PDB file of C-alpha atoms in Angstrom:
ATOM      1  CA  MET A   1       8.372   3.163   1.561  1.00 61.00           C
ATOM      2  CA  PRO A   2       8.168   0.664   4.446  1.00 72.00           C
ATOM      3  CA  THR A   3       7.413   1.871   7.934  1.00 71.00           C
ATOM      4  CA  SER A   4      10.194   1.653  10.501  1.00 75.00           C
ATOM      5  CA  VAL A   5       7.669   0.093  12.884  1.00 85.00           C
ATOM      6  CA  PRO A   6       7.744  -3.710  12.787  1.00 92.00           C
ATOM      7  CA  LEU A   7       4.586  -5.371  11.510  1.00 96.00           C
ATOM      8  CA  ILE A   8       3.069  -8.419  13.175  1.00 97.00           C
ATOM      9  CA  LEU A   9       1.770 -10.534  10.294  1.00 97.00           C
ATOM     10  CA  ALA A  10      -1.352 -12.393  11.408  1.00 97.00           C
ATOM     11  CA  SER A  11      -0.850 -15.019   8.712  1.00 94.00           C
ATOM     12  CA  ALA A  12       1.217 -18.100   7.986  1.00 92.00           C
ATOM     13  CA  SER A  13       1.138 -17.371   4.244  1.00 91.00           C
ATOM     14  CA  PRO A  14       4.643 -17.704   2.799  1.00 91.00           C
ATOM     15  CA  ARG A  15       3.566 -15.504  -0.118  1.00 91.00           C
ATOM     16  CA  ARG A  16       2.548 -12.597   2.145  1.00 95.00           C
ATOM     17  CA  LYS A  17       5.727 -12.955   4.170  1.00 96.00           C
ATOM     18  CA  GLN A  18       7.810 -12.927   0.986  1.00 95.00           C
ATOM     19  CA  LEU A  19       6.072  -9.820  -0.407  1.00 96.00           C
ATOM     20  CA  LEU A  20       6.648  -7.899   2.830  1.00 97.00           C
ATOM     21  CA  THR A  21      10.256  -9.025   3.238  1.00 96.00           C
ATOM     22  CA  GLU A  22      11.136  -8.201  -0.370  1.00 95.00           C
ATOM     23  CA  ALA A  23       9.605  -4.729   0.087  1.00 95.00           C
ATOM     24  CA  GLY A  24      11.861  -4.094   3.101  1.00 95.00           C
ATOM     25  CA  TYR A  25       9.374  -4.435   5.960  1.00 95.00           C
ATOM     26  CA  THR A  26      10.455  -5.813   9.306  1.00 95.00           C
ATOM     27  CA  ILE A  27       7.919  -8.487  10.208  1.00 96.00           C
ATOM     28  CA  GLU A  28       7.131 -11.040  12.847  1.00 96.00           C
ATOM     29  CA  VAL A  29       4.815 -13.881  11.886  1.00 97.00           C
ATOM     30  CA  ASP A  30       2.036 -14.664  14.374  1.00 97.00           C
ATOM     31  CA  PRO A  31      -0.857 -16.471  12.638  1.00 96.00           C
ATOM     32  CA  SER A  32      -4.313 -15.737  14.021  1.00 96.00           C
ATOM     33  CA  ASP A  33      -5.522 -19.351  13.714  1.00 91.00           C
ATOM     34  CA  ILE A  34      -9.159 -18.197  13.790  1.00 93.00           C
ATOM     35  CA  ASP A  35     -11.921 -20.260  12.245  1.00 90.00           C
ATOM     36  CA  GLU A  36     -12.669 -19.076   8.727  1.00 86.00           C
ATOM     37  CA  PRO A  37     -16.270 -20.096   8.073  1.00 87.00           C
ATOM     38  CA  GLU A  38     -17.570 -20.301   4.533  1.00 85.00           C
ATOM     39  CA  PRO A  39     -19.728 -17.311   3.579  1.00 89.00           C
ATOM     40  CA  THR A  40     -23.452 -17.591   4.040  1.00 88.00           C
ATOM     41  CA  PRO A  41     -25.630 -17.335   0.915  1.00 85.00           C
ATOM     42  CA  GLY A  42     -26.005 -13.745  -0.232  1.00 88.00           C
ATOM     43  CA  THR A  43     -22.818 -12.536   1.468  1.00 91.00           C
ATOM     44  CA  LEU A  44     -20.931 -10.039  -0.678  1.00 95.00           C
ATOM     45  CA  ALA A  45     -17.311 -10.966  -1.316  1.00 95.00           C
ATOM     46  CA  VAL A  46     -16.137  -7.466  -0.338  1.00 96.00           C
ATOM     47  CA  ASP A  47     -17.839  -7.776   3.062  1.00 96.00           C
ATOM     48  CA  TYR A  48     -16.565 -11.315   3.569  1.00 96.00           C
ATOM     49  CA  VAL A  49     -12.850 -10.555   3.051  1.00 96.00           C
ATOM     50  CA  ALA A  50     -13.061  -7.301   5.040  1.00 97.00           C
ATOM     51  CA  LEU A  51     -14.620  -9.041   8.033  1.00 96.00           C
ATOM     52  CA  LEU A  52     -12.170 -11.945   8.019  1.00 96.00           C
ATOM     53  CA  ALA A  53      -9.178  -9.587   7.803  1.00 97.00           C
ATOM     54  CA  TRP A  54     -10.532  -7.611  10.777  1.00 98.00           C
ATOM     55  CA  ARG A  55     -11.239 -10.790  12.770  1.00 97.00           C
ATOM     56  CA  LYS A  56      -7.696 -12.064  12.175  1.00 97.00           C
ATOM     57  CA  ALA A  57      -6.098  -8.731  13.120  1.00 97.00           C
ATOM     58  CA  SER A  58      -8.231  -8.202  16.216  1.00 97.00           C
ATOM     59  CA  ALA A  59      -7.584 -11.760  17.454  1.00 97.00           C
ATOM     60  CA  VAL A  60      -3.809 -11.279  17.297  1.00 98.00           C
ATOM     61  CA  ALA A  61      -4.051  -7.748  18.738  1.00 97.00           C
ATOM     62  CA  ARG A  62      -6.047  -9.003  21.745  1.00 96.00           C
ATOM     63  CA  ARG A  63      -3.656 -11.882  22.307  1.00 96.00           C
ATOM     64  CA  ARG A  64      -0.521  -9.730  22.142  1.00 96.00           C
ATOM     65  CA  GLY A  65      -1.724  -6.489  23.725  1.00 94.00           C
ATOM     66  CA  ASN A  66       0.699  -4.264  21.807  1.00 94.00           C
ATOM     67  CA  GLY A  67       2.225  -3.818  18.379  1.00 95.00           C
ATOM     68  CA  LEU A  68       0.994  -3.073  14.861  1.00 96.00           C
ATOM     69  CA  VAL A  69      -0.824  -6.106  13.472  1.00 97.00           C
ATOM     70  CA  LEU A  70      -1.358  -6.666   9.746  1.00 98.00           C
ATOM     71  CA  ALA A  71      -3.957  -9.186   8.585  1.00 98.00           C
ATOM     72  CA  ALA A  72      -5.321 -10.046   5.163  1.00 97.00           C
ATOM     73  CA  ASP A  73      -7.871 -12.345   3.588  1.00 95.00           C
ATOM     74  CA  THR A  74      -8.136 -13.129  -0.123  1.00 93.00           C
ATOM     75  CA  ALA A  75     -10.986 -14.698  -2.062  1.00 92.00           C
ATOM     76  CA  CYS A  76     -12.092 -14.921  -5.680  1.00 93.00           C
ATOM     77  CA  ALA A  77     -15.582 -14.103  -6.888  1.00 94.00           C
ATOM     78  CA  VAL A  78     -17.370 -15.291 -10.006  1.00 93.00           C
ATOM     79  CA  GLU A  79     -20.892 -14.023 -10.657  1.00 86.00           C
ATOM     80  CA  GLY A  80     -21.456 -13.481  -6.951  1.00 83.00           C
ATOM     81  CA  GLU A  81     -20.045 -16.862  -5.846  1.00 90.00           C
ATOM     82  CA  ILE A  82     -17.134 -16.608  -3.432  1.00 93.00           C
ATOM     83  CA  LEU A  83     -14.276 -19.044  -4.081  1.00 91.00           C
ATOM     84  CA  ASN A  84     -11.991 -19.730  -1.142  1.00 87.00           C
ATOM     85  CA  LYS A  85      -9.316 -22.398  -0.889  1.00 89.00           C
ATOM     86  CA  PRO A  86     -10.491 -25.666  -2.436  1.00 94.00           C
ATOM     87  CA  GLU A  87     -11.275 -28.513  -0.053  1.00 93.00           C
ATOM     88  CA  ASP A  88      -9.941 -31.226  -2.383  1.00 95.00           C
ATOM     89  CA  ARG A  89      -9.099 -32.002  -6.014  1.00 95.00           C
ATOM     90  CA  ALA A  90     -12.752 -32.202  -7.066  1.00 96.00           C
ATOM     91  CA  ASP A  91     -13.452 -28.795  -5.509  1.00 95.00           C
ATOM     92  CA  ALA A  92     -10.381 -27.359  -7.259  1.00 94.00           C
ATOM     93  CA  GLU A  93     -11.640 -28.695 -10.588  1.00 95.00           C
ATOM     94  CA  ARG A  94     -15.074 -27.154  -9.975  1.00 95.00           C
ATOM     95  CA  MET A  95     -13.452 -23.781  -9.280  1.00 94.00           C
ATOM     96  CA  ILE A  96     -11.161 -23.927 -12.315  1.00 94.00           C
ATOM     97  CA  ARG A  97     -14.031 -24.881 -14.645  1.00 94.00           C
ATOM     98  CA  LEU A  98     -16.189 -22.093 -13.219  1.00 94.00           C
ATOM     99  CA  GLN A  99     -13.496 -19.502 -13.990  1.00 94.00           C
ATOM    100  CA  GLU A 100     -12.401 -20.751 -17.418  1.00 93.00           C
ATOM    101  CA  GLY A 101     -13.052 -18.300 -20.246  1.00 93.00           C
ATOM    102  CA  ARG A 102     -14.015 -15.515 -17.830  1.00 93.00           C
ATOM    103  CA  ASP A 103     -12.708 -12.442 -16.125  1.00 92.00           C
ATOM    104  CA  THR A 104     -12.970 -13.063 -12.377  1.00 92.00           C
ATOM    105  CA  LYS A 105     -12.463 -10.792  -9.391  1.00 95.00           C
ATOM    106  CA  VAL A 106      -9.788 -11.274  -6.757  1.00 94.00           C
ATOM    107  CA  LEU A 107     -10.528  -9.419  -3.528  1.00 96.00           C
ATOM    108  CA  THR A 108      -8.186  -8.948  -0.593  1.00 97.00           C
ATOM    109  CA  GLY A 109      -9.309  -7.388   2.654  1.00 97.00           C
ATOM    110  CA  ILE A 110      -6.482  -5.920   4.733  1.00 98.00           C
ATOM    111  CA  CYS A 111      -6.547  -4.602   8.275  1.00 97.00           C
ATOM    112  CA  LEU A 112      -3.908  -2.730  10.266  1.00 97.00           C
ATOM    113  CA  TYR A 113      -4.616  -2.906  13.992  1.00 96.00           C
ATOM    114  CA  ARG A 114      -2.716  -0.953  16.682  1.00 95.00           C
ATOM    115  CA  ALA A 115      -3.161  -3.329  19.618  1.00 94.00           C
ATOM    116  CA  GLU A 116      -2.385  -1.097  22.600  1.00 94.00           C
ATOM    117  CA  ARG A 117      -4.767   1.641  21.425  1.00 93.00           C
ATOM    118  CA  ASP A 118      -7.495  -0.615  20.012  1.00 92.00           C
ATOM    119  CA  GLU A 119      -7.389   1.426  16.779  1.00 94.00           C
ATOM    120  CA  TRP A 120      -7.627  -0.055  13.331  1.00 96.00           C
ATOM    121  CA  VAL A 121      -8.072   0.777   9.679  1.00 96.00           C
ATOM    122  CA  GLY A 122      -9.017  -1.492   6.811  1.00 96.00           C
ATOM    123  CA  ALA A 123      -9.488  -1.584   3.059  1.00 97.00           C
ATOM    124  CA  VAL A 124     -10.418  -3.969   0.266  1.00 98.00           C
ATOM    125  CA  GLU A 125      -8.486  -4.174  -2.990  1.00 97.00           C
ATOM    126  CA  ILE A 126     -10.072  -5.665  -6.115  1.00 97.00           C
ATOM    127  CA  SER A 127      -8.201  -6.945  -9.160  1.00 96.00           C
ATOM    128  CA  VAL A 128      -9.510  -8.715 -12.261  1.00 96.00           C
ATOM    129  CA  VAL A 129      -7.952 -11.936 -13.482  1.00 93.00           C
ATOM    130  CA  ARG A 130      -8.458 -13.358 -16.968  1.00 92.00           C
ATOM    131  CA  PHE A 131      -8.778 -17.134 -17.291  1.00 90.00           C
ATOM    132  CA  ARG A 132      -8.408 -18.853 -20.625  1.00 90.00           C
ATOM    133  CA  VAL A 133     -10.218 -22.089 -21.445  1.00 93.00           C
ATOM    134  CA  LEU A 134      -8.145 -25.202 -20.769  1.00 92.00           C
ATOM    135  CA  ASP A 135      -8.231 -28.430 -22.702  1.00 91.00           C
ATOM    136  CA  ASN A 136      -8.737 -31.645 -20.732  1.00 93.00           C
ATOM    137  CA  ALA A 137      -5.033 -32.565 -20.745  1.00 93.00           C
ATOM    138  CA  GLU A 138      -3.995 -29.139 -19.386  1.00 90.00           C
ATOM    139  CA  ARG A 139      -6.700 -29.180 -16.733  1.00 92.00           C
ATOM    140  CA  HIS A 140      -5.810 -32.666 -15.490  1.00 93.00           C
ATOM    141  CA  ALA A 141      -2.081 -31.909 -15.492  1.00 92.00           C
ATOM    142  CA  PHE A 142      -2.696 -28.827 -13.389  1.00 91.00           C
ATOM    143  CA  LEU A 143      -4.971 -30.654 -10.961  1.00 93.00           C
ATOM    144  CA  ASP A 144      -2.478 -33.527 -10.662  1.00 94.00           C
ATOM    145  CA  SER A 145       0.278 -31.017  -9.795  1.00 91.00           C
ATOM    146  CA  ASN A 146      -1.503 -29.980  -6.554  1.00 91.00           C
ATOM    147  CA  ARG A 147      -0.420 -26.367  -7.178  1.00 88.00           C
ATOM    148  CA  TRP A 148      -4.042 -25.433  -6.423  1.00 91.00           C
ATOM    149  CA  ALA A 149      -3.796 -26.521  -2.770  1.00 91.00           C
ATOM    150  CA  GLY A 150      -4.179 -23.736  -0.213  1.00 87.00           C
ATOM    151  CA  LYS A 151      -4.918 -21.051  -2.815  1.00 88.00           C
ATOM    152  CA  ALA A 152      -8.092 -18.999  -3.164  1.00 87.00           C
ATOM    153  CA  GLY A 153      -9.739 -19.800  -6.478  1.00 91.00           C
ATOM    154  CA  ALA A 154      -7.483 -22.886  -6.875  1.00 91.00           C
ATOM    155  CA  TYR A 155      -4.594 -21.162  -8.669  1.00 88.00           C
ATOM    156  CA  GLY A 156      -1.561 -18.999  -8.021  1.00 82.00           C
ATOM    157  CA  VAL A 157      -0.680 -16.230 -10.442  1.00 80.00           C
ATOM    158  CA  GLN A 158       2.769 -16.112  -8.835  1.00 75.00           C
ATOM    159  CA  ASP A 159       3.338 -19.706 -10.003  1.00 73.00           C
ATOM    160  CA  SER A 160       3.314 -18.540 -13.646  1.00 69.00           C
ATOM    161  CA  ASP A 161       0.294 -20.711 -14.375  1.00 66.00           C
ATOM    162  CA  PRO A 162      -0.065 -20.169 -18.143  1.00 71.00           C
ATOM    163  CA  PHE A 163      -3.865 -20.038 -18.149  1.00 82.00           C
ATOM    164  CA  VAL A 164      -4.313 -17.008 -15.902  1.00 86.00           C
ATOM    165  CA  SER A 165      -3.164 -13.389 -16.103  1.00 87.00           C
ATOM    166  CA  VAL A 166      -3.910 -10.156 -14.266  1.00 86.00           C
ATOM    167  CA  ALA A 167      -6.151  -8.111 -16.553  1.00 87.00           C
ATOM    168  CA  ARG A 168      -6.674  -5.104 -14.253  1.00 94.00           C
ATOM    169  CA  GLY A 169      -5.410  -4.015 -10.877  1.00 94.00           C
ATOM    170  CA  SER A 170      -2.641  -4.991  -8.508  1.00 95.00           C
ATOM    171  CA  PHE A 171      -0.543  -8.086  -9.211  1.00 92.00           C
ATOM    172  CA  THR A 172       0.431  -8.370  -5.532  1.00 95.00           C
ATOM    173  CA  ASN A 173      -3.254  -8.297  -4.615  1.00 94.00           C
ATOM    174  CA  VAL A 174      -3.746 -11.460  -6.677  1.00 91.00           C
ATOM    175  CA  VAL A 175      -0.752 -13.014  -4.890  1.00 90.00           C
ATOM    176  CA  GLY A 176      -2.465 -12.249  -1.559  1.00 90.00           C
ATOM    177  CA  LEU A 177      -1.414  -8.816  -0.268  1.00 96.00           C
ATOM    178  CA  PRO A 178      -1.954  -5.536  -2.153  1.00 97.00           C
ATOM    179  CA  MET A 179       1.324  -3.799  -1.401  1.00 97.00           C
ATOM    180  CA  GLU A 180       0.267  -0.494  -2.991  1.00 96.00           C
ATOM    181  CA  ARG A 181      -2.821  -0.335  -0.775  1.00 96.00           C
ATOM    182  CA  LEU A 182      -0.773  -1.250   2.310  1.00 96.00           C
ATOM    183  CA  THR A 183       1.631   1.610   1.577  1.00 94.00           C
ATOM    184  CA  ALA A 184      -1.289   4.028   1.176  1.00 93.00           C
ATOM    185  CA  LEU A 185      -2.857   2.943   4.479  1.00 93.00           C
ATOM    186  CA  LEU A 186       0.412   3.413   6.327  1.00 92.00           C
ATOM    187  CA  GLN A 187       0.869   6.885   4.791  1.00 90.00           C
ATOM    188  CA  ASN A 188      -2.726   8.002   5.369  1.00 87.00           C
ATOM    189  CA  PHE A 189      -2.925   6.792   8.962  1.00 83.00           C
ATOM    190  CA  PRO A 190       0.497   7.673  10.413  1.00 78.00           C
ATOM    191  CA  ASN A 191      -0.898   7.628  13.956  1.00 78.00           C
ATOM    192  CA  LEU A 192      -0.958   3.844  13.698  1.00 79.00           C
ATOM    193  CA  THR A 193       2.825   3.735  13.309  1.00 78.00           C
ATOM    194  CA  ARG A 194       3.622   5.867  16.338  1.00 75.00           C
TER     195      ARG A 194
END
C-alpha cells in the first residue's frame, strides 16, 4: 500500500516513474545528476549499488532540505563483473555475449532519505535473470535496435526481449525498482513517513 507522503524520486528513469505511478504513489521527479563512476576492481556489486543509491538520495536531500527522497541504482553482475549501462554498441555486444547461456544477477540498491531529519534507510534486492544463447542474426538485430541503450546489462526485461527471463526474484527489481522491497521499507520504518 503506497504511503500518503509524496516521494521525491532522485532519478530521471521513466521505468521507475512508471512503476511508482502505476502502484499509486504520489511522486515528484528530481534527478540527482551525481557522477556515477565505474566500480574499482574488486568492488562487490552489492556494495556498489547500495553506495550509489545512498549518494543519489543524500545529494537530493541536501539540495532540497525537506521531503522523503527515494533513490535507486541497478546493475547486473556476472561472475563478479559489474555491468552498468553500455557505453556504445560494442560495449552492449560484449555485455550480451558475456551473459548468454547464463543465469546472471540483477541488483538494485534503494535508499529512502528523510531530508529534514537526516535519517535514511537502505536495502539491496537481488534477482536472477536467465539468458539464452542468441544466434548471430538475433544478436545483430537486437544491437541494431538500440533497445540496449541506457539499460544496465544492455537489455530490458520490460521490453519483452525474447532471450531473457526472470528466473528468481522480483520482476520489478529487474525493471529497476523492487516495489516489494520499497513497500517493506516504508512499513518497517514508518518514522520516515511522518
